[in-house]
Short mmCIF file of C-alpha atoms in Angstrom, two decimals:
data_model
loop_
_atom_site.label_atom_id
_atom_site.label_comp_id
_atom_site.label_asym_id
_atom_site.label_seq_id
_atom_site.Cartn_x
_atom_site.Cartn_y
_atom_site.Cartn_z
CA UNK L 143 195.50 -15.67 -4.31
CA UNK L 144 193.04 -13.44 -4.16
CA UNK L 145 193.71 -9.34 -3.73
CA UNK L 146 194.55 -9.78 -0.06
CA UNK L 147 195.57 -5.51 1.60
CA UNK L 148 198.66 -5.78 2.96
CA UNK L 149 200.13 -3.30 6.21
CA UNK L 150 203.20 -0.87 5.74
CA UNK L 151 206.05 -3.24 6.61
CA UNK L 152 208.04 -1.58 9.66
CA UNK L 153 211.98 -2.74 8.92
CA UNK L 154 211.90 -2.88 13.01
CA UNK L 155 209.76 -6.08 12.75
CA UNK L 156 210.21 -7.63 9.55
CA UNK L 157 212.49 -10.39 8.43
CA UNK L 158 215.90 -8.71 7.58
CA UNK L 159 219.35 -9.74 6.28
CA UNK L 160 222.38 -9.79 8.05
CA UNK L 161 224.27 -6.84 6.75
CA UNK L 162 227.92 -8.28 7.96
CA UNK L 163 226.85 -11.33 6.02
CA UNK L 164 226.01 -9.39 2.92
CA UNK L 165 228.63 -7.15 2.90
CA UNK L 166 231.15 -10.09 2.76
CA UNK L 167 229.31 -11.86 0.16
CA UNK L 168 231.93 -12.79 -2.60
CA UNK L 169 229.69 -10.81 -5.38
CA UNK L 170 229.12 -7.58 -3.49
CA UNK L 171 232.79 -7.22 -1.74
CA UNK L 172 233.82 -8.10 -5.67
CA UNK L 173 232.49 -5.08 -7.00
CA UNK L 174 233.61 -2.58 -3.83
CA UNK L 175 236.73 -1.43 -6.01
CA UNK L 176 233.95 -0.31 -8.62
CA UNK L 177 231.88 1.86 -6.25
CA UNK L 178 233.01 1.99 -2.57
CA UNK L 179 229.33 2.44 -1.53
CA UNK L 180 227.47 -0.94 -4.00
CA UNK L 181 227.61 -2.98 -1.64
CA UNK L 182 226.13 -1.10 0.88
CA UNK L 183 223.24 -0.90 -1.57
CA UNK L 184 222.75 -4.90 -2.24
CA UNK L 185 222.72 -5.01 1.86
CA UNK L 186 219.99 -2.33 1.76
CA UNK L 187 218.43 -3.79 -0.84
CA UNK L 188 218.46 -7.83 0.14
CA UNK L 189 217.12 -6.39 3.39
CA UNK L 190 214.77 -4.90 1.73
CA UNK L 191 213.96 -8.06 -0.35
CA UNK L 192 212.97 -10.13 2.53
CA UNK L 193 210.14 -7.93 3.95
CA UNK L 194 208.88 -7.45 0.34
CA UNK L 195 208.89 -11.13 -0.24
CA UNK L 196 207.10 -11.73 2.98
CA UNK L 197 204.25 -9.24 1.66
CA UNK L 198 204.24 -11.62 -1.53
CA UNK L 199 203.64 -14.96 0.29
CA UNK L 200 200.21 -16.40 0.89
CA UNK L 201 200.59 -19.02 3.89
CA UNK L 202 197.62 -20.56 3.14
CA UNK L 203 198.70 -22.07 -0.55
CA UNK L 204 202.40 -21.75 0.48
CA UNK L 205 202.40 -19.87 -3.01
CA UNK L 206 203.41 -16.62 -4.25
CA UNK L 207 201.57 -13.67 -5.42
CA UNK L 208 201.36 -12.64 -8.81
CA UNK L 209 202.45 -9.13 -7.52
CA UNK L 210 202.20 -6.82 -5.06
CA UNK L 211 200.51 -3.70 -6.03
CA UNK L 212 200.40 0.12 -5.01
CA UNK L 213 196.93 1.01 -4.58
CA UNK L 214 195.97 4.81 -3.78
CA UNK L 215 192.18 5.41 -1.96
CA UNK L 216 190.10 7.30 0.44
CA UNK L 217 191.98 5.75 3.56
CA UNK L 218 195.75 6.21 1.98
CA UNK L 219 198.19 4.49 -0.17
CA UNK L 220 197.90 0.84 0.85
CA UNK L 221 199.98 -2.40 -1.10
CA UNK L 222 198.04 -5.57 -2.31
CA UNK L 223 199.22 -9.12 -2.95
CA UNK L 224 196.99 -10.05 -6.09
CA UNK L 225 197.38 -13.56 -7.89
CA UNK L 226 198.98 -16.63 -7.98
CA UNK L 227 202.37 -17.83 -9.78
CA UNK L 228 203.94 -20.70 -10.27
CA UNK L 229 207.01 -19.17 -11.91
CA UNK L 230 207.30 -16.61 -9.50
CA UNK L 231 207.08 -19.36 -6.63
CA UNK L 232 210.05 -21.35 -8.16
CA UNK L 233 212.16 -18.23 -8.62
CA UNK L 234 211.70 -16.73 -5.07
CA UNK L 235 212.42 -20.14 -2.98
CA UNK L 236 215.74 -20.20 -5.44
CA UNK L 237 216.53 -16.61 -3.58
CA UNK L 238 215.84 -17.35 -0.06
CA UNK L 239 217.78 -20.64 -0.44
CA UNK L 240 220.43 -18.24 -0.22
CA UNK L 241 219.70 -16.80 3.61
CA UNK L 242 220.43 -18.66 6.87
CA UNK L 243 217.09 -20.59 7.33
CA UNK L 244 215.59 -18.55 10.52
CA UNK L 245 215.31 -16.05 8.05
CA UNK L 246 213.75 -18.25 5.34
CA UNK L 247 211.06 -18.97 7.77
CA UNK L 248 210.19 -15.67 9.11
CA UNK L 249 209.41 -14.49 5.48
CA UNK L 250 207.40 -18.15 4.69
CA UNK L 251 205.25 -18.28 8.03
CA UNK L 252 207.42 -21.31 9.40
CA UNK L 253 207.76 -22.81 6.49
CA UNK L 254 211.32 -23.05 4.38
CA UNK L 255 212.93 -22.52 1.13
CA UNK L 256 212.85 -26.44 0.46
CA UNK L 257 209.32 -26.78 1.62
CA UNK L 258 208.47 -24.43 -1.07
CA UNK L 259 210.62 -26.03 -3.58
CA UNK L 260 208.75 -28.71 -3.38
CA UNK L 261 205.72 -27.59 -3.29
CA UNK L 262 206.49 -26.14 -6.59
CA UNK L 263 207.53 -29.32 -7.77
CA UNK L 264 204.28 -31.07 -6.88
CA UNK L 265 202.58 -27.96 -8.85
CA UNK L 266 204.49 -28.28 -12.11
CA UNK L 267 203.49 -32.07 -12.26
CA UNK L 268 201.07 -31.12 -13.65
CA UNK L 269 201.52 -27.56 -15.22
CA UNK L 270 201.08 -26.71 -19.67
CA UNK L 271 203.92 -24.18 -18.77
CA UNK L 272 206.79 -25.61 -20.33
CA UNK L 273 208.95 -22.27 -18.27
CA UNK L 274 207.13 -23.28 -14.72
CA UNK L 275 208.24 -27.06 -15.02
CA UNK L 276 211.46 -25.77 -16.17
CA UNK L 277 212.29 -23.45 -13.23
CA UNK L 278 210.57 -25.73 -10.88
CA UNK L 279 212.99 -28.42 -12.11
CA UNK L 280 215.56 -25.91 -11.56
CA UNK L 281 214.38 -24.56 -8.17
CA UNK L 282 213.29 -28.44 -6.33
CA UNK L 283 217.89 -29.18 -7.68
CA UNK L 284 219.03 -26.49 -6.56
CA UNK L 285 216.87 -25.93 -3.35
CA UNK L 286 216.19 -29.60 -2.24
CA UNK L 287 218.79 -31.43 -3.99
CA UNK L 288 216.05 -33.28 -5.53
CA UNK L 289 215.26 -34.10 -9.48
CA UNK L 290 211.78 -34.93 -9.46
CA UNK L 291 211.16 -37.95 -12.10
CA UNK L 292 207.77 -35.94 -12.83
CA UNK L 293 209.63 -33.29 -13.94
CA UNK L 294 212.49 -34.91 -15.74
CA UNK L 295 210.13 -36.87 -17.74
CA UNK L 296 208.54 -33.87 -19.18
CA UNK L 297 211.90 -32.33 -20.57
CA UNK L 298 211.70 -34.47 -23.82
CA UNK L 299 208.52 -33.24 -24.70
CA UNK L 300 208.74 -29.36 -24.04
CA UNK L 301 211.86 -29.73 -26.79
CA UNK L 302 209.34 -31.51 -29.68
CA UNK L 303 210.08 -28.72 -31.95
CA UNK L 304 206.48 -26.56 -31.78
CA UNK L 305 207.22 -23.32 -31.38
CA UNK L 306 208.63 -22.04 -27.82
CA UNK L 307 209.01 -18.88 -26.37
CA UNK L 308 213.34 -18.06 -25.67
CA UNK L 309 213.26 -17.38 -22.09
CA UNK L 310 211.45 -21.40 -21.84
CA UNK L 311 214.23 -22.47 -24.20
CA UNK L 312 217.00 -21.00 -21.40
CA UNK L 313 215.14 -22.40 -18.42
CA UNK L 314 214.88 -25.79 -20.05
CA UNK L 315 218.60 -25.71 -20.81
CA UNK L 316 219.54 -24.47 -16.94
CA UNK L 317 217.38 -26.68 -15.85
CA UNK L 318 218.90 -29.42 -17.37
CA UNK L 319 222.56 -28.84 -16.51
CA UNK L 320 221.28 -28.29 -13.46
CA UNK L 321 220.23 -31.41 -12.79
CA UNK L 322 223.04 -33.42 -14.66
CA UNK L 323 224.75 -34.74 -11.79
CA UNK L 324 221.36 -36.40 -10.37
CA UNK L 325 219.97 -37.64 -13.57
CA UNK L 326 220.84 -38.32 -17.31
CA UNK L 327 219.96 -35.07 -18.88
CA UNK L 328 222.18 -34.94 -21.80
CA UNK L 329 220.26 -35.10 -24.52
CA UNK L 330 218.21 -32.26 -23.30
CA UNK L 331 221.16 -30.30 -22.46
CA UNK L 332 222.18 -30.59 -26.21
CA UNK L 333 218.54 -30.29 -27.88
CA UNK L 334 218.10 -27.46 -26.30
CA UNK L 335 221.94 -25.40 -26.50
CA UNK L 336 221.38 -26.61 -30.38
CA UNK L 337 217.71 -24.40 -30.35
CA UNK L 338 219.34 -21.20 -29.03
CA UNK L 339 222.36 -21.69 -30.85
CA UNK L 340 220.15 -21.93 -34.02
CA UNK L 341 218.88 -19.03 -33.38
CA UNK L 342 221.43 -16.42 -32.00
CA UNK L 343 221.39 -13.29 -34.00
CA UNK L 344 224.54 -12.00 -36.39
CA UNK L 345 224.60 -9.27 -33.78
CA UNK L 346 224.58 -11.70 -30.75
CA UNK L 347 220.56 -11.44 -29.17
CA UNK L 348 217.85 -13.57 -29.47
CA UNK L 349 213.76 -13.27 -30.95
CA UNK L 350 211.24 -13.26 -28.18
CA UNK L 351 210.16 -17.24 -29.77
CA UNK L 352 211.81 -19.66 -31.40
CA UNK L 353 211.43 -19.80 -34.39
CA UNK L 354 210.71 -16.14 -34.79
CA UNK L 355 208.21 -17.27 -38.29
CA UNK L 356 205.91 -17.71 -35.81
CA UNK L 357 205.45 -14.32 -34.85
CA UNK L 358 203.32 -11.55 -36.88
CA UNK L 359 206.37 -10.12 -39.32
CA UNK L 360 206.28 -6.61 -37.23
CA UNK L 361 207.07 -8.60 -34.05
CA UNK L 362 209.28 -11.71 -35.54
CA UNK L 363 212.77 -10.06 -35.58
CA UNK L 364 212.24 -7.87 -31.70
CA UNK L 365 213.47 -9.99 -28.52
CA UNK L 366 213.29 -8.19 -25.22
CA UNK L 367 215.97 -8.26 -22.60
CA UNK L 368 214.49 -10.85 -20.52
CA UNK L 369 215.39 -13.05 -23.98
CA UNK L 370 218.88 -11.85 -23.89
CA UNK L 371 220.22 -12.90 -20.61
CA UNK L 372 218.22 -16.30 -19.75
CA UNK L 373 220.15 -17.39 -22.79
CA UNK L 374 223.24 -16.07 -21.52
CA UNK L 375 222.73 -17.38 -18.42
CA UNK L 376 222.13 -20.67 -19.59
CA UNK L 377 224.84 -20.90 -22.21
CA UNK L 378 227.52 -20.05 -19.48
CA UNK L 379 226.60 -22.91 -17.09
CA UNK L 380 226.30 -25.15 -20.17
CA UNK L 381 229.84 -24.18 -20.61
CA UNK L 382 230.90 -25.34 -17.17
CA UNK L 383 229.02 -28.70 -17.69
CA UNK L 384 229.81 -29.95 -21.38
CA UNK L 385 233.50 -27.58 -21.84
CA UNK L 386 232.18 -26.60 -25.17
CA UNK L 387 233.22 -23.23 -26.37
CA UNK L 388 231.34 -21.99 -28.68
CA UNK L 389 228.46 -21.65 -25.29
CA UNK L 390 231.02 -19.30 -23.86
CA UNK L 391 231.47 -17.39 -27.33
CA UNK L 392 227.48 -17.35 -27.42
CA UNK L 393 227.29 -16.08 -23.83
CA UNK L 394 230.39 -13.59 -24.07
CA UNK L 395 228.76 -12.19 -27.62
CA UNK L 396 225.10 -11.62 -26.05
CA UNK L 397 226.20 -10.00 -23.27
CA UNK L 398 228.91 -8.05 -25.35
CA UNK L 399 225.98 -6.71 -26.93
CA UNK L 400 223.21 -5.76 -24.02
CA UNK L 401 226.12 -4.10 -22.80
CA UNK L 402 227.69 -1.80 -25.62
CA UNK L 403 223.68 -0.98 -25.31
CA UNK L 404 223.43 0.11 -22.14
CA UNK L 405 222.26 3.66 -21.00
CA UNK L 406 224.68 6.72 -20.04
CA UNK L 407 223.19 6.28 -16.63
CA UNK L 408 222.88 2.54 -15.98
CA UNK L 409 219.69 1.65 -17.96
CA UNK L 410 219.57 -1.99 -19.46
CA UNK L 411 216.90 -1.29 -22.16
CA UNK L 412 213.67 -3.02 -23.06
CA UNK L 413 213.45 -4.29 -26.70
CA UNK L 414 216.35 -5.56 -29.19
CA UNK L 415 216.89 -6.27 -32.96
CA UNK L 416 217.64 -9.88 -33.24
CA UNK L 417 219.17 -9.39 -36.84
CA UNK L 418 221.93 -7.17 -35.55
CA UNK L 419 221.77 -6.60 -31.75
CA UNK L 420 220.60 -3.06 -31.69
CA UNK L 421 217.66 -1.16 -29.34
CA UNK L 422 214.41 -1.04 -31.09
CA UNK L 423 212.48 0.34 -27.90
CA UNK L 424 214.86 1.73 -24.46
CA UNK L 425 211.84 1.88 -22.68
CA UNK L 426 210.37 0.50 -20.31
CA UNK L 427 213.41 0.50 -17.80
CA UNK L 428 212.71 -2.45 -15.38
CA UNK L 429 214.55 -2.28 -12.15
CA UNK L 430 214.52 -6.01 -11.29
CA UNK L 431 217.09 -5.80 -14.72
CA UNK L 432 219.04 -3.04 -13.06
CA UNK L 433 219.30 -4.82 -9.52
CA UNK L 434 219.15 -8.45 -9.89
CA UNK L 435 218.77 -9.99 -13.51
CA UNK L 436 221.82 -8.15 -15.42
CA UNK L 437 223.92 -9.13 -12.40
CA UNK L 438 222.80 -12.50 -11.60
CA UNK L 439 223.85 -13.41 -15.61
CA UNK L 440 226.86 -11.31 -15.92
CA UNK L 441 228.46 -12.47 -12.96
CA UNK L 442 227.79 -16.17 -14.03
CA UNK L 443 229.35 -15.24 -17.51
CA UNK L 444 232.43 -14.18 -15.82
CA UNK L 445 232.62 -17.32 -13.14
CA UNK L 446 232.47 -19.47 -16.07
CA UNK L 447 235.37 -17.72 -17.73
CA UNK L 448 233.92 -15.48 -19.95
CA UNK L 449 234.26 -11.16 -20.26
CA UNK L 450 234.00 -9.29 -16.78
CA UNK L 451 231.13 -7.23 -16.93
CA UNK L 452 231.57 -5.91 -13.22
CA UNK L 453 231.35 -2.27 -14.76
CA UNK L 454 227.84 -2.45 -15.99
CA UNK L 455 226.60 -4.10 -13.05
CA UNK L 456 227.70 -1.61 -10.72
CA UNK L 457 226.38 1.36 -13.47
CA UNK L 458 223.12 -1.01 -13.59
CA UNK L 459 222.47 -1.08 -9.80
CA UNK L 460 223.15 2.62 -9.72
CA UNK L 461 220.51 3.33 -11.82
CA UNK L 462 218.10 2.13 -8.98
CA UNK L 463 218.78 5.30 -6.87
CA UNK L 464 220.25 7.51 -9.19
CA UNK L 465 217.92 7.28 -12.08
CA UNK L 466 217.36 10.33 -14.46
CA UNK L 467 213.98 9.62 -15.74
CA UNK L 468 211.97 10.68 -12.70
CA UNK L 469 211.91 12.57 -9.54
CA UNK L 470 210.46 9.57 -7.78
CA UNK L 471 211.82 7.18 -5.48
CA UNK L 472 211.87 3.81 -6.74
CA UNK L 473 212.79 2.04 -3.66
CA UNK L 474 210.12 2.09 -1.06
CA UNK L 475 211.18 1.51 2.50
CA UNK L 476 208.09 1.95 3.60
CA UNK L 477 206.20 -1.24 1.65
CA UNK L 478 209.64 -2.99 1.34
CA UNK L 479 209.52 -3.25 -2.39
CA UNK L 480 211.13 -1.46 -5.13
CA UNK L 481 208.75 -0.25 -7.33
CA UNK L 482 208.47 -2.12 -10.92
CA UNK L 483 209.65 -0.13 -13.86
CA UNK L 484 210.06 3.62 -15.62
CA UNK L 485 207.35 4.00 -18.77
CA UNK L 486 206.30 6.05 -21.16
CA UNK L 487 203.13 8.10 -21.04
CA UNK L 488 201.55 6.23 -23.56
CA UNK L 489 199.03 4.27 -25.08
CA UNK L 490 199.10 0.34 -24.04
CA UNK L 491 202.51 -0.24 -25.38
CA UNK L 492 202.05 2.53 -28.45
CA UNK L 493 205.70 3.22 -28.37
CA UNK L 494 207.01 -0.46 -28.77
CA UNK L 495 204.31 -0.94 -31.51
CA UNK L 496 205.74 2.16 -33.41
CA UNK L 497 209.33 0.77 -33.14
CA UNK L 498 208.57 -2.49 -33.82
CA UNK L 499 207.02 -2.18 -36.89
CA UNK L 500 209.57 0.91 -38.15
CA UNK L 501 212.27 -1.75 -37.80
CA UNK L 502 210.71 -4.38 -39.68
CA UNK L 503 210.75 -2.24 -42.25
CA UNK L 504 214.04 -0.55 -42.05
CA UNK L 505 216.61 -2.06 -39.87
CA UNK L 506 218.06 0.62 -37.38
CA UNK L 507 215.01 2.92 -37.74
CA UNK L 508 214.70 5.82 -35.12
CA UNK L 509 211.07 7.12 -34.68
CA UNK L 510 212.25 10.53 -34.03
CA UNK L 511 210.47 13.17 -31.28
CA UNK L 512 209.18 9.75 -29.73
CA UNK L 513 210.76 11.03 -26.32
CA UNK L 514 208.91 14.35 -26.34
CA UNK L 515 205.49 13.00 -27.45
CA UNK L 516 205.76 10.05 -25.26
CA UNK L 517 208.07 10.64 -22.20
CA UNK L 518 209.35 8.43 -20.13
CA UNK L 519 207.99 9.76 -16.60
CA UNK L 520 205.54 6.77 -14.97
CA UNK L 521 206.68 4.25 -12.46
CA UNK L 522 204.29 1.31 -12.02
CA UNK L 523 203.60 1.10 -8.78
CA UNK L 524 204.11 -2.87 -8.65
CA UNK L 525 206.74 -5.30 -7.24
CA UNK L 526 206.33 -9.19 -8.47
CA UNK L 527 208.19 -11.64 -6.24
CA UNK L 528 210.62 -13.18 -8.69
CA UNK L 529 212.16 -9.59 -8.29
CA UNK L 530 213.02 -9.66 -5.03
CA UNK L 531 213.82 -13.58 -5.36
CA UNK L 532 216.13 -12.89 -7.94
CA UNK L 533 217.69 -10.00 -6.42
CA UNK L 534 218.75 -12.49 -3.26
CA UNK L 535 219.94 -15.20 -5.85
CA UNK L 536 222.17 -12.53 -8.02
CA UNK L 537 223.97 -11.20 -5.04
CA UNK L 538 223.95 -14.08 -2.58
CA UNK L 539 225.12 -16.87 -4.69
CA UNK L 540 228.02 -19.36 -3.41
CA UNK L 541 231.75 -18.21 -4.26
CA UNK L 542 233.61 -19.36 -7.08
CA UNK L 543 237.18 -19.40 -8.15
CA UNK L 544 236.74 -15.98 -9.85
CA UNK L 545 235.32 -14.35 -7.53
CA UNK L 546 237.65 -14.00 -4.79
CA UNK L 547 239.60 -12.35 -6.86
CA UNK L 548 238.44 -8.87 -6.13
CA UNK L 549 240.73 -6.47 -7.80
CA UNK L 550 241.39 -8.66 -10.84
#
């Protein structure tokens, strides 16, 4: 897609939730005893979501942008949908599969949530990605009810033992017990539980690739947070398919450990030791992990049986509004986006470089004054679609069991 200017969106005119809907959701009415006032957030937010993912959507490839970025100039601040993902395109039709479909196809010009599950599907035929093919497995199962044999076929291959990044690892495994009860996926299921099991830290997180050898020996032992929860996530629902424990125990330790992490005011941080589960680098603060990701994995963790984490996704999603880092308003009615993360002042990634290489060579290492000399005071004006597609799918999925059991 190429950079395409984009209007303010007016909430007046825009595709918008239902806010009864919302508000009744089994996931947002489940954390009301937490914080009276959450779920009138997610129905702000999901609200919210739609007009941003609308801004995201290119009609003409039925694909979605790369991002949507802030752009400041001699006629005003103006937003811009730049690029083209694949990923991004599986992850946003999984979130709108969750709204009634008149809603689906006022954000998608007509078109709806299966139409672009499918078109993803077509795409990943033919994609090198090993994550697009997985989430587009995962997207055309859960959106269309359809397993793809083009897709299926390719599972084998992605699990041949070269080196893979975690977060593919997770989305292979999802995607596989995903599609279990429309095709024999079994041995992929196991292959791929086996790799992160291999690989699941003393302290319960995961390397950013598997196996972490292949990384330079400053990087090898630092997974970010993105590597923490797609495993979780994937573990869980394993769980619910095969009954095996030790996927719950795996699930229940990661996220044991993200959250004895977590910031005083909410923050899920950036970077992690894989060796024993501590921070190596808090920042950047993402807010897609304080709205959408923490809680999408955390409340499948608990609907499969494992620890309730209901706590830190209300502190999480309080963050969002209430951060301390900057005076700022991350959540921008006006563009219908919340805005991408809180940085440092910095260097291309200085600070994460530092820690990085101070833990390799001494586990728990603290680069100290790193605060003062590079603060954490920039919000990147950006807003990629998976965010807001993820931030439907946490909030909106389907009830379970556990979760009509509010006060529990």
């Amino acid at each position: 897609m190429p950079t395409q200017l984009l209007p303010d969106t007016n909430p007046d005119t825009k595709p918008g939730a239902n806010a009864e809907e919302v508000l009744g959701s089994p996931r947002p009415a489940g954390v009301r005893h937490l914080d009276p006032t959450a779920p009138e957030r997610v129905a702000r937010l999901t609200d919210l979501a739609l007009r941003g993912l609308a801004a995201g959507y290119d009609p003409a490839t039925g694909s979605f942008a790369q991002t949507v970025r802030g752009l400041s100039g001699g006629r005003g601040v103006t937003v811009a949908a730049q690029g083209t993902s694949l990923r991004y395109t599986a992850m946003a039709a999984l979130g709108l599969s969750r709204v009634p479909e008149p809603a689906q196809r006022a954000v998608l010009g007509g078109r709806s949530a299966v139409d672009v599950a499918l078109h993803a599907a077509d795409l990943a035929a033919g994609s090198d990605d090993p994550g697009a093919v997985a989430l587009a497995l995962w997207c055309a199962v859960e959106v269309a009810d359809l397993a793809p044999e083009a897709l299926l076929d390719r599972l084998p291959g992605l699990l041949d033992g070269r080196p893979l990044p975690t977060v593919d690892a997770a989305w292979l495994l999802t995607a596989a017990v995903a599609a279990a009860d429309l095709a024999d996926t079994a041995e992929t299921v196991d292959r791929a539980a086996a790799l992160l099991r291999r690989y699941h830290g003393p302290g319960g997180t995961y390397p950013h690739v598997l196996p972490p050898r292949t990384q330079s020996r400053w990087r090898a032992h630092v997974g970010s947070f993105a590597d923490q929860v797609y495993p979780l996530q994937a573990l869980a629902r394993a769980s619910r398919l095969t009954g095996a424990d030790w996927m719950l125990d795996h699930a229940d330790r990661t996220a044991a450990a993200i959250c004895t992490a977590q910031g005083a005011a909410g923050q899920w941080w950036w970077h992690y030791d894989s060796r024993d589960g501590r921070v190596v680098e808090p920042f950047p603060v993402y807010s897609v992990h304080q709205h959408a990701m923490a809680p999408m994995v955390l409340f499948d963790l608990w609907e499969a049986g494992g620890a309730d984490h209901r706590a830190e996704i209300v502190a999480g999603l309080g963050w969002v509004d209430d951060h301390p880092e900057v005076v700022e308003e991350l959540v921008t009615e006006r563009f219908g986006l919340v805005w991408r993360k809180v940085g440092r002042r910095e260097p291309r990634k200085a600070a994460r470089a530092i820690a990085a290489a101070a833990t390799s060579v001494w586990q728990g290492a603290r680069v100290p004054g790193l605060d003062r000399v590079l603060p954490p005071v920039v919000v990147d004006h950006e807003c990629r679609p998976y965010e807001l597609g993820w931030l439907l799918y946490a909030w909106l999925t389907p009830a379970t069991d556990r979760t009509e059991d509010h006060d529990a």
